[in-house]
Short mmCIF file of C-alpha atoms and ligand atoms in Angstrom, two decimals:
data_model
loop_
_atom_site.label_atom_id
_atom_site.label_comp_id
_atom_site.label_asym_id
_atom_site.label_seq_id
_atom_site.Cartn_x
_atom_site.Cartn_y
_atom_site.Cartn_z
CA MET U 1481 -0.02 0.12 -0.17
CA THR U 1482 1.57 3.27 -1.10
CA PRO U 1483 0.99 6.90 0.22
CA ASP U 1484 -0.91 7.63 -2.85
CA ASN U 1485 -3.27 4.87 -2.25
CA ILE U 1486 -4.05 6.15 1.09
CA ILE U 1487 -4.40 9.87 0.21
CA LYS U 1488 -6.83 8.94 -2.64
CA PHE U 1489 -9.14 7.05 -0.07
CA ILE U 1490 -9.00 9.79 2.30
CA ARG U 1491 -10.11 12.20 -0.55
CA GLU U 1492 -12.96 10.14 -1.66
CA ALA U 1493 -14.06 9.39 1.99
CA PHE U 1494 -14.22 13.17 2.61
CA LYS U 1495 -15.41 13.82 -0.94
CA GLN U 1496 -12.86 16.26 -1.25
CA PRO U 1497 -11.07 15.82 -4.55
CA GLU U 1498 -8.57 18.92 -4.06
CA ALA U 1499 -9.18 21.16 -1.31
CA PHE U 1500 -7.21 20.85 1.94
CA ILE U 1501 -8.37 18.20 4.54
CA PRO U 1502 -7.66 19.24 8.28
CA LEU U 1503 -6.96 16.59 10.78
CA HIS U 1504 -10.09 17.59 13.16
CA GLU U 1505 -12.45 20.61 12.14
CA PRO U 1506 -15.12 21.61 14.33
CA CYS U 1507 -18.57 20.90 13.17
CA PHE U 1508 -21.25 23.41 14.30
CA GLY U 1509 -24.76 22.01 13.26
CA GLY U 1510 -26.84 22.69 16.24
CA ASN U 1511 -27.79 25.47 18.57
CA GLU U 1512 -24.35 27.16 18.83
CA LYS U 1513 -25.26 30.41 16.99
CA LYS U 1514 -28.89 30.51 19.00
CA TYR U 1515 -27.20 30.00 22.52
CA VAL U 1516 -23.88 32.24 22.01
CA LEU U 1517 -26.52 35.18 20.76
CA ASP U 1518 -28.51 34.42 23.79
CA THR U 1519 -25.42 35.13 26.07
CA ILE U 1520 -24.76 38.39 24.12
CA ASP U 1521 -28.19 39.48 24.34
CA SER U 1522 -28.36 38.96 28.28
CA THR U 1523 -24.94 40.53 28.47
CA PHE U 1524 -23.86 37.68 30.56
CA VAL U 1525 -21.00 36.77 28.67
CA SER U 1526 -18.29 36.30 31.43
CA SER U 1527 -17.85 34.17 34.26
CA VAL U 1528 -21.13 34.51 35.44
CA GLY U 1529 -24.40 33.06 33.55
CA SER U 1530 -26.78 30.21 33.20
CA TYR U 1531 -24.88 28.35 30.49
CA VAL U 1532 -22.03 27.57 32.85
CA THR U 1533 -24.41 25.62 35.22
CA ARG U 1534 -26.32 24.08 32.33
CA PHE U 1535 -22.96 22.81 31.09
CA GLU U 1536 -21.89 21.52 34.37
CA GLU U 1537 -25.26 19.69 34.56
CA MET U 1538 -24.84 18.29 31.22
CA MET U 1539 -21.38 17.04 32.04
CA ALA U 1540 -22.34 15.37 35.26
CA GLN U 1541 -25.22 13.41 33.55
CA LEU U 1542 -23.05 12.69 30.44
CA THR U 1543 -20.42 11.13 32.34
CA GLY U 1544 -22.34 9.77 35.44
CA ALA U 1545 -20.22 11.80 37.84
CA ARG U 1546 -21.99 13.30 40.68
CA PHE U 1547 -20.30 16.53 40.01
CA ALA U 1548 -18.82 18.67 37.35
CA VAL U 1549 -17.18 22.12 37.34
CA ALA U 1550 -16.34 24.10 34.02
CA THR U 1551 -12.87 25.56 33.53
CA VAL U 1552 -11.44 27.65 30.94
CA ASN U 1553 -9.28 24.93 29.21
CA GLY U 1554 -8.05 21.43 29.89
CA THR U 1555 -4.82 22.36 31.21
CA THR U 1556 -6.24 24.61 33.90
CA ALA U 1557 -8.63 21.70 34.63
CA LEU U 1558 -5.83 19.17 35.11
CA HIS U 1559 -3.82 21.88 37.23
CA LEU U 1560 -6.67 22.26 39.60
CA ALA U 1561 -7.42 18.36 39.76
CA LEU U 1562 -4.08 17.54 40.92
CA LEU U 1563 -3.81 20.32 43.39
CA LEU U 1564 -7.29 18.89 44.74
CA ALA U 1565 -5.76 15.25 44.77
CA GLY U 1566 -3.23 16.83 47.23
CA VAL U 1567 -0.26 17.28 45.06
CA LYS U 1568 2.19 19.72 46.46
CA PHE U 1569 5.52 21.35 45.52
CA ASN U 1570 8.44 18.85 45.11
CA ASP U 1571 6.00 15.95 44.88
CA GLU U 1572 6.16 13.39 41.89
CA VAL U 1573 3.21 12.54 39.50
CA ILE U 1574 3.32 9.22 37.74
CA THR U 1575 2.42 9.67 33.96
CA GLN U 1576 3.03 8.59 30.75
CA PRO U 1577 5.30 9.99 28.17
CA LEU U 1578 2.98 9.33 25.33
CA THR U 1579 0.67 12.45 25.77
CA PHE U 1580 0.16 16.00 25.03
CA VAL U 1581 2.55 18.18 26.62
CA ALA U 1582 -0.37 19.58 28.76
CA THR U 1583 -0.25 16.53 30.70
CA ALA U 1584 3.24 17.00 31.84
CA ASN U 1585 3.12 20.75 32.14
CA ALA U 1586 0.01 20.56 34.46
CA ILE U 1587 1.96 18.71 36.82
CA ALA U 1588 4.83 21.14 36.56
CA HIS U 1589 2.50 23.89 36.97
CA ALA U 1590 1.45 22.19 40.36
CA GLY U 1591 5.28 22.48 41.47
CA ALA U 1592 5.67 18.56 40.99
CA VAL U 1593 7.97 16.44 39.04
CA PRO U 1594 6.53 13.92 36.54
CA VAL U 1595 7.71 10.47 36.16
CA PHE U 1596 7.07 8.73 32.75
CA LEU U 1597 6.28 5.36 32.70
CA ASP U 1598 5.48 2.91 29.51
CA VAL U 1599 2.33 2.51 27.80
CA ASP U 1600 0.72 -0.52 26.27
CA ARG U 1601 1.31 -0.93 22.80
CA ASP U 1602 -2.61 -1.83 22.21
CA THR U 1603 -4.21 0.85 23.97
CA MET U 1604 -1.45 3.56 23.97
CA GLY U 1605 -2.20 4.30 27.58
CA LEU U 1606 -0.27 4.05 30.75
CA SER U 1607 0.49 0.28 31.22
CA PRO U 1608 -0.60 -1.42 34.27
CA LEU U 1609 2.57 -3.82 34.24
CA ALA U 1610 4.89 -0.92 33.86
CA LEU U 1611 3.29 0.57 36.90
CA GLN U 1612 3.14 -2.22 38.83
CA THR U 1613 7.00 -2.98 38.00
CA PHE U 1614 7.79 0.39 38.89
CA LEU U 1615 6.17 0.67 42.19
CA GLN U 1616 7.48 -2.84 43.32
CA GLN U 1617 11.08 -1.52 42.56
CA PHE U 1618 11.10 2.20 43.75
CA ALA U 1619 7.97 2.65 46.16
CA THR U 1620 7.86 2.31 49.55
CA ILE U 1621 4.97 3.28 52.35
CA ASN U 1622 6.26 5.57 54.94
CA GLN U 1623 4.51 5.50 58.53
CA ASP U 1624 2.23 8.18 57.65
CA GLY U 1625 0.98 5.79 55.00
CA MET U 1626 2.62 8.01 52.10
CA CYS U 1627 4.21 6.51 49.34
CA ILE U 1628 7.75 7.41 48.58
CA ASN U 1629 9.88 7.16 46.00
CA LYS U 1630 13.14 5.35 47.25
CA LYS U 1631 15.39 6.92 44.64
CA THR U 1632 14.50 10.24 44.82
CA GLY U 1633 13.16 10.54 48.53
CA ARG U 1634 9.99 12.45 47.01
CA ARG U 1635 6.62 11.62 47.70
CA ILE U 1636 4.31 9.83 44.97
CA ALA U 1637 1.38 12.18 45.12
CA ALA U 1638 -0.84 11.20 42.15
CA CYS U 1639 -0.82 9.11 38.89
CA VAL U 1640 -2.11 10.59 35.75
CA PRO U 1641 -3.19 8.10 32.98
CA MET U 1642 -4.40 9.41 29.73
CA HIS U 1643 -6.54 7.75 27.28
CA THR U 1644 -4.76 8.51 24.05
CA PHE U 1645 -6.78 9.58 21.00
CA GLY U 1646 -9.92 8.53 22.74
CA PHE U 1647 -9.08 4.86 23.29
CA PRO U 1648 -9.25 3.64 26.80
CA LEU U 1649 -6.70 2.24 28.70
CA ARG U 1650 -6.70 -0.37 31.18
CA ILE U 1651 -8.06 2.26 33.93
CA ASP U 1652 -9.45 -0.44 36.53
CA GLU U 1653 -6.05 -2.14 36.91
CA ILE U 1654 -4.43 1.14 36.98
CA VAL U 1655 -6.87 2.31 39.89
CA ASP U 1656 -6.40 -0.91 41.83
CA ILE U 1657 -2.60 -0.84 41.62
CA CYS U 1658 -2.60 3.03 42.93
CA ALA U 1659 -4.83 2.08 45.47
CA ALA U 1660 -2.57 -0.62 46.98
CA TYR U 1661 -0.01 2.24 47.29
CA ASN U 1662 -2.34 5.05 48.48
CA ILE U 1663 -1.76 7.08 45.25
CA PRO U 1664 -4.73 8.87 43.86
CA VAL U 1665 -5.48 8.68 40.24
CA VAL U 1666 -6.33 12.01 38.27
CA GLU U 1667 -7.64 10.55 34.84
CA ASP U 1668 -6.78 12.97 31.99
CA ALA U 1669 -9.66 12.41 29.90
CA ALA U 1670 -8.89 15.49 27.69
CA GLU U 1671 -9.37 13.19 24.46
CA SER U 1672 -11.79 10.81 25.52
CA LEU U 1673 -15.39 12.48 25.94
CA GLY U 1674 -17.75 9.92 24.80
CA SER U 1675 -15.41 6.81 25.40
CA TYR U 1676 -16.24 4.29 28.03
CA TYR U 1677 -14.42 1.32 29.78
CA LYS U 1678 -16.70 -1.33 31.04
CA SER U 1679 -19.78 0.92 30.31
CA LYS U 1680 -18.50 3.49 32.69
CA HIS U 1681 -17.49 7.10 31.32
CA THR U 1682 -13.60 7.70 31.19
CA GLY U 1683 -12.75 10.21 33.47
CA THR U 1684 -14.89 8.75 36.21
CA PHE U 1685 -12.61 5.90 37.62
CA GLY U 1686 -10.14 8.05 39.46
CA VAL U 1687 -10.84 10.52 42.20
CA VAL U 1688 -11.17 13.24 39.83
CA GLY U 1689 -10.77 13.26 36.11
CA THR U 1690 -10.86 16.20 33.49
CA PHE U 1691 -11.90 16.95 29.97
CA SER U 1692 -10.90 19.62 27.20
CA PHE U 1693 -13.03 21.46 24.86
CA ASN U 1694 -10.18 22.97 22.74
CA GLY U 1695 -10.77 23.52 19.06
CA ASN U 1696 -9.44 20.14 17.91
CA LYS U 1697 -11.39 18.02 20.36
CA THR U 1698 -14.67 16.11 19.72
CA VAL U 1699 -16.59 18.72 21.23
CA THR U 1700 -15.34 22.23 21.06
CA CYS U 1701 -16.46 25.43 22.91
CA GLY U 1702 -13.32 27.62 21.61
CA GLY U 1703 -11.46 26.75 24.68
CA GLY U 1704 -12.60 24.90 27.73
CA GLY U 1705 -12.21 22.31 30.27
CA ALA U 1706 -14.54 20.28 32.81
CA ILE U 1707 -13.32 18.69 36.33
CA VAL U 1708 -15.63 15.69 37.14
CA THR U 1709 -15.53 13.98 40.56
CA ASP U 1710 -17.93 12.14 42.95
CA ASP U 1711 -16.39 13.99 45.71
CA GLU U 1712 -18.31 16.96 46.89
CA GLU U 1713 -15.63 18.57 49.01
CA ILE U 1714 -13.39 18.21 45.87
CA ALA U 1715 -16.41 19.80 43.54
CA ARG U 1716 -16.72 22.70 46.05
CA ARG U 1717 -12.81 23.28 46.32
CA ALA U 1718 -12.74 23.37 42.59
CA LYS U 1719 -15.19 25.85 41.94
CA HIS U 1720 -13.86 27.96 44.87
CA LEU U 1721 -10.38 27.67 43.62
CA SER U 1722 -11.32 28.15 39.94
CA THR U 1723 -13.19 31.75 41.13
CA THR U 1724 -10.36 33.33 42.87
CA ALA U 1725 -11.34 31.92 46.22
CA LYS U 1726 -14.17 34.55 46.69
CA MET U 1727 -16.28 34.58 49.51
CA PRO U 1728 -19.89 34.57 48.83
CA HIS U 1729 -21.27 38.11 49.89
CA THR U 1730 -23.41 40.49 48.15
CA TRP U 1731 -20.86 43.46 47.66
CA ASP U 1732 -17.85 42.74 49.37
CA PHE U 1733 -14.27 41.28 48.28
CA VAL U 1734 -13.34 38.82 50.47
CA HIS U 1735 -10.98 36.14 48.95
CA ASP U 1736 -9.74 33.51 51.82
CA GLU U 1737 -6.56 31.89 49.94
CA VAL U 1738 -4.28 32.43 46.64
CA ALA U 1739 -6.41 31.14 44.07
CA TYR U 1740 -6.98 31.21 40.25
CA ASN U 1741 -9.17 32.67 37.58
CA TYR U 1742 -9.92 29.60 35.85
CA ARG U 1743 -13.68 29.73 35.37
CA MET U 1744 -15.30 29.07 31.81
CA PRO U 1745 -16.76 32.26 30.46
CA ASN U 1746 -20.80 31.91 29.71
CA LEU U 1747 -20.09 32.80 26.17
CA ASN U 1748 -18.08 29.53 25.68
CA ALA U 1749 -20.31 27.34 27.97
CA ALA U 1750 -23.16 28.34 25.45
CA LEU U 1751 -21.27 27.00 22.76
CA ALA U 1752 -20.27 24.00 24.82
CA CYS U 1753 -23.85 23.20 25.57
CA ALA U 1754 -25.17 23.38 21.64
CA GLN U 1755 -22.04 21.17 20.96
CA LEU U 1756 -22.66 18.63 23.64
CA GLU U 1757 -26.28 18.09 22.57
CA GLN U 1758 -24.83 16.52 19.63
CA LEU U 1759 -22.21 14.42 20.94
CA LYS U 1760 -24.08 11.24 20.23
CA THR U 1761 -24.47 12.20 16.39
CA PHE U 1762 -20.95 13.24 16.42
CA ILE U 1763 -19.32 9.91 17.51
CA GLU U 1764 -21.95 7.75 15.33
CA ASN U 1765 -20.78 9.63 12.61
CA LYS U 1766 -16.85 9.35 13.52
CA ARG U 1767 -17.25 5.44 14.09
CA ARG U 1768 -18.87 5.17 10.71
CA LEU U 1769 -15.35 6.94 9.33
CA SER U 1770 -13.31 4.74 11.46
CA GLU U 1771 -15.11 1.75 10.06
CA SER U 1772 -14.73 2.62 6.52
CA TYR U 1773 -10.74 3.27 7.57
CA ALA U 1774 -10.48 -0.13 9.07
CA ALA U 1775 -12.18 -2.09 6.12
CA PHE U 1776 -9.57 0.05 3.91
CA PHE U 1777 -6.37 -0.99 6.01
CA THR U 1778 -7.33 -4.63 6.41
CA GLY U 1779 -4.88 -7.16 4.97
CA SER U 1780 -2.42 -4.40 4.62
CA GLU U 1781 0.83 -4.13 6.54
CA ILE U 1782 -0.63 -1.00 8.06
CA ALA U 1783 -2.26 -1.73 11.12
CA PHE U 1784 -5.30 0.62 11.92
CA VAL U 1785 -6.03 1.23 15.58
CA GLN U 1786 -9.63 -0.14 16.87
CA GLU U 1787 -11.06 -0.03 20.47
CA LYS U 1788 -10.03 -3.15 22.79
CA GLU U 1789 -12.75 -4.99 24.71
CA PRO U 1790 -14.18 -3.97 27.23
CA GLY U 1791 -13.42 -0.29 26.28
CA ARG U 1792 -15.68 1.62 23.83
CA ALA U 1793 -13.69 4.49 22.04
CA ASN U 1794 -15.20 7.77 20.76
CA TYR U 1795 -12.79 7.72 17.72
CA TRP U 1796 -11.57 11.16 18.25
CA LEU U 1797 -8.27 10.79 16.04
CA ASN U 1798 -7.96 7.81 13.59
CA THR U 1799 -4.66 6.20 14.10
CA ILE U 1800 -2.43 3.85 11.86
CA ILE U 1801 0.67 2.18 12.74
CA PHE U 1802 3.17 2.09 10.04
CA PRO U 1803 5.68 -1.32 9.97
CA ASP U 1804 8.58 1.26 10.46
CA HIS U 1805 9.72 4.77 11.02
CA LYS U 1806 10.79 5.26 7.20
CA CYS U 1807 7.19 4.46 6.03
CA GLN U 1808 5.93 6.97 8.64
CA GLN U 1809 8.11 9.77 7.61
CA GLU U 1810 7.34 9.11 4.07
CA PHE U 1811 3.62 9.24 4.56
CA LEU U 1812 3.66 12.21 6.45
CA LYS U 1813 5.70 13.97 3.92
CA GLU U 1814 3.76 12.92 0.95
CA SER U 1815 0.19 13.36 2.70
CA ASN U 1816 0.87 16.96 3.96
CA ASN U 1817 2.31 17.71 0.58
CA GLN U 1818 -0.58 16.66 -1.02
CA LYS U 1819 -2.80 19.05 1.33
CA VAL U 1820 -4.04 16.02 3.50
CA MET U 1821 -3.41 16.75 6.96
CA THR U 1822 -1.68 13.93 9.05
CA ARG U 1823 0.34 14.30 12.06
CA PRO U 1824 2.86 12.11 13.95
CA ILE U 1825 2.23 11.19 17.61
CA TRP U 1826 3.72 13.61 19.79
CA ARG U 1827 7.48 13.57 20.78
CA LEU U 1828 7.84 11.74 24.08
CA MET U 1829 7.58 14.14 27.03
CA ASN U 1830 11.07 12.69 28.60
CA LYS U 1831 12.77 13.71 25.29
CA LEU U 1832 11.60 17.83 25.74
CA PRO U 1833 14.10 20.02 26.97
CA MET U 1834 12.10 20.78 30.33
CA TYR U 1835 11.42 16.94 31.09
CA ASN U 1836 14.50 15.31 30.16
CA THR U 1837 15.95 14.91 33.56
CA CYS U 1838 12.68 13.19 34.82
CA GLN U 1839 12.61 9.57 35.68
CA THR U 1840 11.38 7.03 33.13
CA ASP U 1841 11.40 3.10 32.70
CA ALA U 1842 12.74 1.61 29.67
CA LEU U 1843 9.77 3.21 27.45
CA GLU U 1844 9.85 0.26 25.11
CA ASN U 1845 6.41 0.53 23.81
CA ALA U 1846 6.33 3.95 23.91
CA SER U 1847 9.48 4.83 21.90
CA TRP U 1848 8.23 2.11 19.28
CA LEU U 1849 4.87 3.70 19.02
CA GLU U 1850 6.48 7.22 18.40
CA GLU U 1851 8.42 5.83 15.50
CA ARG U 1852 5.39 4.46 14.02
CA ILE U 1853 2.11 6.30 14.65
CA VAL U 1854 0.22 8.60 12.19
CA ASN U 1855 -3.29 10.44 12.75
CA LEU U 1856 -5.55 10.63 9.85
CA PRO U 1857 -8.32 13.10 9.06
CA SER U 1858 -11.07 12.68 11.38
CA SER U 1859 -13.55 15.60 11.42
CA VAL U 1860 -17.36 14.94 11.46
CA ARG U 1861 -18.35 14.72 7.83
CA PHE U 1862 -21.04 16.48 6.70
CA ASN U 1863 -21.85 14.64 3.65
C1 LIG Z 1973 -6.06 18.78 25.04
C2 LIG Z 1973 -5.63 18.13 25.90
C3 LIG Z 1973 -5.36 18.67 27.10
C4 LIG Z 1973 -5.86 20.12 27.44
O1 LIG Z 1973 -5.49 20.94 26.58
P1 LIG Z 1973 -6.31 22.47 26.41
O2 LIG Z 1973 -6.00 22.80 25.20
O3 LIG Z 1973 -5.71 23.23 27.75
O4 LIG Z 1973 -7.76 22.41 26.66
C5 LIG Z 1973 -4.71 17.93 28.27
N1 LIG Z 1973 -4.45 16.77 28.04
C6 LIG Z 1973 -4.10 16.21 26.74
C7 LIG Z 1973 -3.93 14.79 26.79
C8 LIG Z 1973 -4.86 16.78 25.61
O5 LIG Z 1973 -5.03 16.27 24.53
#
């Protein structure tokens, strides 16, 4: 199978014989304009307004979490989630190196140091075996019940698994392993809105989970994020910390701690509500696209990544795995030259200058995937 064969197939699938085909463009087919105009007419475009509350209710309903709190983007949601899980300055947080840089940045924003452990090849998410092996070798529980890294002396304060491209990882095993070491799980579900594991929504397995509504995600509101949790105190604190820790008062400015302005504006929440109403339709449409990709690649030397039981993916970004690095590079070059937007997977976090001194394991699977993965155009198709 040549790059040209694949490019031809993509152009046919999107009914675009010549025009540029983006990787993932937003689809505004519902009440977007109506709701956004509504916020403008009401003048409530900023951090107070009924759409923020409505969006939070919709997110709780959709994910099955008891509480949802809107934030200004996914990175801030993750930053707050880490703080609320108890992460403090100079702690360590275990995550995967195969992720978007926001995951590692949020850990750094919380003052902590990431530890990068390998992923499973099939899910592309944090590997339970890698986690278990690392903790057996390096972790000890001190007399206060805290998990300490014997190598660095630092506390391992949280674990952040990430559901890559919307494919659910083995989250129940990760949660069980972490429980044995008193490590809270903060799930980065930025890419997995509408993805389930054992019929439970991703992002609801840990103490707290986070989502992103950036322009390239399955559902977008320009920029936005959400924190979900079943813990009432965490939800209350998330709202308080994201709104400058202002104490409720009719007119007075009393703030009781150093906090953040991380609240989602009502303008964005309006867009988010209209988009969430269409999530089911988007995912059905995306699954049809992924089925046609799967059929196309069947029997070829290129593997098309599919959901693994008991996970159900949202197929946010369709993903192929080339047999080697050379094929990956050739295809990236050819497709982008021909205005069909494709992307490699992110550079591993431990290779970036700001994270290259962080502790890792051998990262065999992550390195293998990094050299071979390409994301294909995955937008919801209008035609
Ligand atoms: C998109 C994304 C985020 C959050 O990104 P924002 O642009 O801040 O909304 C976090 N983690 C991962 C893995 C992501 O893909």
